[in-house]
Amino acid sequence: MRTIKYLAILLLITFISCSSEPPSNVVDVTAKDYYFYVHDSIPSGWTTFHFKNEGHATHFFFLTLLPDSIPFERYHKEVLPPFVTAMDSLEAGESKANAGALLGRLLPKWYASAKVMGGSGLTAPGNSSQTTIKLVPGTYSMECYVKTEDGKFHSELGMIRPITVTNQVSKMQEPNNADVELTLSNQGIESNGNPSSGKNKIAVHFKEQPKFGLGYDIHLVRLNDDADMDKIISWMDWMNVGGLRTPAPAEFLGGTQEMPEGYTSYFTVNLEPGNYAWISETGANNGMIKKFSIKE
Ligand SMILES: [Cu+2]
């Protein structure tokens, strides 16, 4: 009798400790044309996102932390239309400076307090990528603004959704022992360590960000023999009419979206022999590119 009682107590303790255990914080995100499949609610702390592109277009996701007082519906209603209007004006022949000024006038004032907190880099159809970032609790918008063949943002077609990061903190630790450290600043991309054939763990340090507009991020692009660098650079800028428009001019293998100054994000890539480049959306036309090769 005593043994049964002892076992019952042991089972109860096991059950309680299991149910209060923080989840591992590996989050699957599947992109299709044009939707994200992901849990509505995830824990906070260090989180690894496994991003799988099952669509026909190149996609990414980035996470914007909304100000406390702004629900997702309001973000969606007040932020997306100004970008569409600015893009329409660029397509109508307006200069980038004027379209940028128009965007500034149309965006709500509170938008300045929204923070982009990372996400997965550009990922070609059929590819997977992953990124590890530290999340604070709050409401985030997950979105992709790559464009269709006719220039519509994927977010306009459904690739924008809320995701709640809860107060429950994961047990995941910050990754360590990166093979390559990339530091982003107004000086460009500083790289320490050499990527090698196989699996590479990359740490990206956001040392400095531009005062206005999009921040520096990192995307990994494979440069085949026919790669046209000028075309790739021009494609990285969403304000170019042909920028970010499907199809992508090269194969993208993931990376990390921008984060505020002082943050670090991590991602893992599997490299075969060939030629590659780290490239940032912002600053690509200003030298924010670093080419490298993986030997046989
Ligand atoms: Cu997309």
Short mmCIF file of C-alpha atoms and ligand atoms in Angstrom, two decimals:
data_model
loop_
_atom_site.label_atom_id
_atom_site.label_comp_id
_atom_site.label_asym_id
_atom_site.label_seq_id
_atom_site.Cartn_x
_atom_site.Cartn_y
_atom_site.Cartn_z
CA MET A 1 0.00 0.00 0.00
CA ARG A 2 2.79 2.32 0.98
CA THR A 3 4.58 1.58 -2.33
CA ILE A 4 1.45 2.47 -4.34
CA LYS A 5 1.08 5.70 -2.39
CA TYR A 6 4.76 6.49 -2.98
CA LEU A 7 4.40 5.80 -6.72
CA ALA A 8 1.28 7.98 -6.92
CA ILE A 9 3.13 10.89 -5.27
CA LEU A 10 6.10 10.36 -7.60
CA LEU A 11 3.79 10.40 -10.65
CA LEU A 12 2.11 13.57 -9.39
CA ILE A 13 5.47 15.31 -8.87
CA THR A 14 6.62 14.22 -12.36
CA PHE A 15 3.38 15.50 -13.87
CA ILE A 16 3.62 18.88 -12.11
CA SER A 17 7.29 19.37 -13.03
CA CYS A 18 6.63 18.39 -16.67
CA SER A 19 3.61 20.66 -17.06
CA SER A 20 5.47 23.66 -15.62
CA GLU A 21 8.58 23.06 -17.77
CA PRO A 22 9.10 25.92 -20.24
CA PRO A 23 8.78 24.79 -23.85
CA SER A 24 11.95 24.32 -25.87
CA ASN A 25 11.23 27.34 -28.07
CA VAL A 26 11.86 25.87 -31.48
CA VAL A 27 9.18 27.42 -33.67
CA ASP A 28 8.26 26.12 -37.11
CA VAL A 29 7.23 28.72 -39.69
CA THR A 30 6.03 27.55 -43.09
CA ALA A 31 5.63 30.03 -45.91
CA LYS A 32 3.25 29.40 -48.78
CA ASP A 33 2.09 31.83 -51.47
CA TYR A 34 0.90 33.93 -49.58
CA TYR A 35 0.53 32.89 -45.95
CA PHE A 36 2.57 32.00 -42.85
CA TYR A 37 1.71 28.87 -40.90
CA VAL A 38 2.93 29.34 -37.33
CA HIS A 39 1.55 29.11 -33.77
CA ASP A 40 -0.44 32.17 -32.68
CA SER A 41 1.38 32.30 -29.39
CA ILE A 42 4.97 31.38 -28.43
CA PRO A 43 7.15 31.76 -25.29
CA SER A 44 9.69 34.56 -24.83
CA GLY A 45 13.47 34.28 -24.45
CA TRP A 46 15.93 32.72 -26.88
CA THR A 47 13.99 31.19 -29.76
CA THR A 48 14.99 29.29 -32.89
CA PHE A 49 12.72 29.70 -35.89
CA HIS A 50 12.79 26.96 -38.51
CA PHE A 51 11.59 28.64 -41.68
CA LYS A 52 10.47 26.46 -44.56
CA ASN A 53 9.56 27.99 -47.90
CA GLU A 54 6.94 25.80 -49.55
CA GLY A 55 5.90 28.53 -51.97
CA HIS A 56 6.93 29.27 -55.54
CA ALA A 57 8.46 32.65 -54.73
CA THR A 58 11.39 33.67 -52.52
CA HIS A 59 10.09 34.66 -49.07
CA PHE A 60 11.35 35.84 -45.70
CA PHE A 61 9.75 36.87 -42.46
CA PHE A 62 10.53 39.71 -40.17
CA LEU A 63 9.08 40.41 -36.75
CA THR A 64 8.01 43.87 -35.72
CA LEU A 65 7.38 44.44 -32.01
CA LEU A 66 4.33 46.70 -31.75
CA PRO A 67 4.12 49.49 -29.18
CA ASP A 68 2.06 48.31 -26.13
CA SER A 69 -0.96 50.44 -26.99
CA ILE A 70 -1.18 49.35 -30.64
CA PRO A 71 -3.11 46.16 -31.47
CA PHE A 72 -2.14 44.23 -34.59
CA GLU A 73 -5.36 45.22 -36.43
CA ARG A 74 -4.40 48.88 -36.12
CA TYR A 75 -0.84 48.23 -37.29
CA HIS A 76 -2.22 46.36 -40.30
CA LYS A 77 -4.74 49.10 -41.12
CA GLU A 78 -2.42 52.09 -40.65
CA VAL A 79 1.04 50.87 -41.75
CA LEU A 80 0.53 48.70 -44.81
CA PRO A 81 -1.44 51.23 -46.96
CA PRO A 82 1.23 53.99 -46.78
CA PHE A 83 3.85 51.56 -48.16
CA VAL A 84 1.48 50.56 -50.97
CA THR A 85 0.83 54.23 -51.80
CA ALA A 86 4.58 55.01 -51.75
CA MET A 87 5.24 52.03 -54.07
CA ASP A 88 2.45 53.19 -56.40
CA SER A 89 4.06 56.62 -56.59
CA LEU A 90 7.47 55.07 -57.42
CA GLU A 91 5.83 53.01 -60.18
CA ALA A 92 4.26 56.22 -61.48
CA GLY A 93 7.78 57.67 -61.83
CA GLU A 94 8.17 59.58 -58.56
CA SER A 95 11.72 59.94 -57.17
CA LYS A 96 12.80 57.88 -54.15
CA ALA A 97 13.23 61.07 -52.12
CA ASN A 98 9.65 62.19 -52.84
CA ALA A 99 8.21 58.71 -52.29
CA GLY A 100 10.14 58.50 -49.00
CA ALA A 101 8.78 61.89 -47.91
CA LEU A 102 5.24 60.80 -48.84
CA LEU A 103 5.71 57.62 -46.79
CA GLY A 104 6.90 59.69 -43.84
CA ARG A 105 3.78 61.88 -44.04
CA LEU A 106 1.38 58.93 -44.34
CA LEU A 107 2.77 56.67 -41.60
CA PRO A 108 1.23 57.16 -38.14
CA LYS A 109 3.46 58.91 -35.57
CA TRP A 110 3.46 55.84 -33.29
CA TYR A 111 5.19 53.82 -36.04
CA ALA A 112 8.50 55.34 -34.88
CA SER A 113 8.12 53.27 -31.68
CA ALA A 114 7.62 49.95 -33.49
CA LYS A 115 10.84 47.89 -33.52
CA VAL A 116 11.97 45.32 -36.05
CA MET A 117 13.32 42.48 -33.92
CA GLY A 118 14.82 40.08 -36.45
CA GLY A 119 13.52 37.22 -38.55
CA SER A 120 14.69 34.89 -41.26
CA GLY A 121 16.54 36.20 -44.32
CA LEU A 122 15.47 35.74 -47.94
CA THR A 123 14.90 32.04 -48.59
CA ALA A 124 14.43 30.56 -52.06
CA PRO A 125 11.47 28.29 -52.91
CA GLY A 126 12.02 24.77 -51.59
CA ASN A 127 14.77 25.91 -49.20
CA SER A 128 14.72 26.08 -45.42
CA SER A 129 16.58 28.48 -43.18
CA GLN A 130 16.68 29.19 -39.52
CA THR A 131 17.43 32.02 -37.16
CA THR A 132 17.84 32.30 -33.39
CA ILE A 133 16.88 35.51 -31.61
CA LYS A 134 15.91 36.68 -28.14
CA LEU A 135 12.30 37.76 -27.88
CA VAL A 136 10.70 39.96 -25.25
CA PRO A 137 6.98 39.48 -24.50
CA GLY A 138 4.54 41.48 -26.62
CA THR A 139 2.53 41.53 -29.81
CA TYR A 140 4.51 41.18 -33.02
CA SER A 141 3.67 41.44 -36.68
CA MET A 142 5.20 38.70 -38.83
CA GLU A 143 5.43 39.76 -42.47
CA CYS A 144 7.06 39.40 -45.87
CA TYR A 145 7.31 42.29 -48.29
CA VAL A 146 8.90 40.53 -51.24
CA LYS A 147 6.78 41.45 -54.30
CA THR A 148 4.85 39.42 -56.86
CA GLU A 149 5.64 39.49 -60.59
CA ASP A 150 3.33 42.49 -60.92
CA GLY A 151 4.78 44.36 -57.97
CA LYS A 152 2.35 43.68 -55.11
CA PHE A 153 3.87 43.20 -51.64
CA HIS A 154 3.31 39.66 -50.35
CA SER A 155 1.99 41.30 -47.18
CA GLU A 156 -0.86 42.81 -49.24
CA LEU A 157 -1.84 39.29 -50.29
CA GLY A 158 -1.87 37.78 -46.80
CA MET A 159 1.73 37.39 -45.64
CA ILE A 160 1.22 39.46 -42.52
CA ARG A 161 -0.10 38.13 -39.26
CA PRO A 162 0.05 38.73 -35.51
CA ILE A 163 2.08 36.55 -33.19
CA THR A 164 1.97 36.83 -29.41
CA VAL A 165 5.12 36.31 -27.36
CA THR A 166 4.09 35.35 -23.83
CA ASN A 167 5.63 36.01 -20.41
CA GLN A 168 6.65 32.37 -20.13
CA VAL A 169 10.40 32.29 -20.69
CA SER A 170 12.11 29.41 -22.52
CA LYS A 171 15.10 27.60 -21.06
CA MET A 172 17.10 28.01 -24.24
CA GLN A 173 20.52 29.59 -23.74
CA GLU A 174 22.16 32.09 -26.06
CA PRO A 175 24.06 30.13 -28.76
CA ASN A 176 27.85 30.18 -28.50
CA ASN A 177 30.89 29.06 -30.51
CA ALA A 178 29.92 30.77 -33.75
CA ASP A 179 32.16 29.83 -36.71
CA VAL A 180 31.76 33.27 -38.27
CA GLU A 181 31.01 36.61 -36.59
CA LEU A 182 29.57 39.36 -38.77
CA THR A 183 29.42 42.89 -37.40
CA LEU A 184 27.18 45.42 -39.17
CA SER A 185 27.80 49.14 -38.99
CA ASN A 186 27.99 52.23 -41.18
CA GLN A 187 31.48 50.95 -42.08
CA GLY A 188 29.96 47.89 -43.76
CA ILE A 189 30.17 44.19 -42.96
CA GLU A 190 33.11 43.14 -40.80
CA SER A 191 33.71 39.40 -40.89
CA ASN A 192 35.71 37.32 -38.43
CA GLY A 193 36.28 33.61 -38.97
CA ASN A 194 36.12 31.71 -42.23
CA PRO A 195 33.05 29.87 -43.46
CA SER A 196 33.85 26.28 -44.40
CA SER A 197 32.19 23.42 -46.23
CA GLY A 198 29.26 21.95 -44.28
CA LYS A 199 27.40 23.42 -41.32
CA ASN A 200 28.38 26.90 -40.14
CA LYS A 201 27.05 28.79 -37.16
CA ILE A 202 26.91 32.53 -37.88
CA ALA A 203 26.59 35.30 -35.27
CA VAL A 204 25.44 38.72 -36.48
CA HIS A 205 26.16 41.73 -34.28
CA PHE A 206 24.09 44.83 -34.98
CA LYS A 207 26.65 47.42 -33.92
CA GLU A 208 25.23 50.45 -35.69
CA GLN A 209 22.01 51.13 -37.62
CA PRO A 210 21.07 54.02 -39.93
CA LYS A 211 19.17 56.82 -38.19
CA PHE A 212 16.18 56.55 -40.57
CA GLY A 213 14.52 53.89 -42.67
CA LEU A 214 15.33 50.20 -42.87
CA GLY A 215 18.24 48.86 -40.85
CA TYR A 216 21.13 46.66 -41.93
CA ASP A 217 20.40 42.97 -42.21
CA ILE A 218 22.18 39.96 -43.74
CA HIS A 219 21.09 37.63 -46.51
CA LEU A 220 23.16 34.80 -47.92
CA VAL A 221 23.10 34.54 -51.70
CA ARG A 222 24.67 31.83 -53.84
CA LEU A 223 26.60 33.26 -56.77
CA ASN A 224 26.48 30.86 -59.68
CA ASP A 225 28.64 31.52 -62.75
CA ASP A 226 25.83 33.51 -64.38
CA ALA A 227 25.20 35.68 -61.30
CA ASP A 228 24.76 39.35 -62.21
CA MET A 229 25.96 41.32 -59.18
CA ASP A 230 24.51 44.66 -60.36
CA LYS A 231 21.13 43.04 -60.85
CA ILE A 232 21.25 41.43 -57.39
CA ILE A 233 22.22 44.74 -55.76
CA SER A 234 19.42 46.60 -57.53
CA TRP A 235 16.95 43.85 -56.58
CA MET A 236 17.73 44.24 -52.84
CA ASP A 237 16.21 47.74 -52.71
CA TRP A 238 12.41 47.64 -52.30
CA MET A 239 12.20 51.24 -53.52
CA ASN A 240 13.40 50.21 -56.97
CA VAL A 241 10.38 49.39 -59.13
CA GLY A 242 11.95 46.01 -60.01
CA GLY A 243 13.34 45.60 -56.46
CA LEU A 244 12.27 42.51 -54.50
CA ARG A 245 10.05 41.57 -57.41
CA THR A 246 9.53 37.86 -58.19
CA PRO A 247 11.46 36.04 -59.58
CA ALA A 248 14.57 36.66 -57.48
CA PRO A 249 17.77 37.07 -59.54
CA ALA A 250 19.67 34.41 -57.54
CA GLU A 251 19.22 31.68 -54.94
CA PHE A 252 18.90 32.98 -51.39
CA LEU A 253 19.79 30.75 -48.44
CA GLY A 254 18.49 32.62 -45.40
CA GLY A 255 20.16 35.03 -43.01
CA THR A 256 18.80 37.45 -40.47
CA GLN A 257 16.53 40.47 -40.56
CA GLU A 258 17.53 43.70 -38.87
CA MET A 259 17.56 44.19 -35.10
CA PRO A 260 18.19 47.31 -32.99
CA GLU A 261 21.75 48.41 -32.19
CA GLY A 262 23.42 46.24 -29.55
CA TYR A 263 21.50 43.04 -30.38
CA THR A 264 22.93 39.79 -31.76
CA SER A 265 21.15 37.16 -33.81
CA TYR A 266 22.36 33.75 -34.96
CA PHE A 267 21.72 31.52 -37.89
CA THR A 268 23.06 28.27 -39.29
CA VAL A 269 23.86 27.59 -42.94
CA ASN A 270 24.93 24.47 -44.73
CA LEU A 271 27.49 25.39 -47.39
CA GLU A 272 28.52 23.37 -50.42
CA PRO A 273 31.59 24.32 -52.46
CA GLY A 274 30.85 27.42 -54.54
CA ASN A 275 30.73 31.20 -54.50
CA TYR A 276 28.57 33.18 -52.11
CA ALA A 277 27.96 36.66 -50.72
CA TRP A 278 26.61 38.18 -47.54
CA ILE A 279 24.43 41.07 -48.63
CA SER A 280 22.32 43.65 -46.81
CA GLU A 281 19.07 45.08 -48.18
CA THR A 282 20.06 48.51 -46.92
CA GLY A 283 23.46 49.62 -48.12
CA ALA A 284 23.94 46.90 -50.77
CA ASN A 285 24.43 49.68 -53.34
CA ASN A 286 26.95 51.23 -50.98
CA GLY A 287 29.26 48.27 -50.54
CA MET A 288 27.32 46.33 -47.90
CA ILE A 289 28.36 43.05 -49.52
CA LYS A 290 31.01 40.51 -48.66
CA LYS A 291 31.84 37.76 -51.15
CA PHE A 292 33.42 34.45 -50.15
CA SER A 293 34.13 31.04 -51.65
CA ILE A 294 33.92 27.52 -50.29
CA LYS A 295 36.58 25.27 -51.78
CA GLU A 296 36.12 21.58 -52.65
CU CU B 1 7.01 36.54 -49.42
#
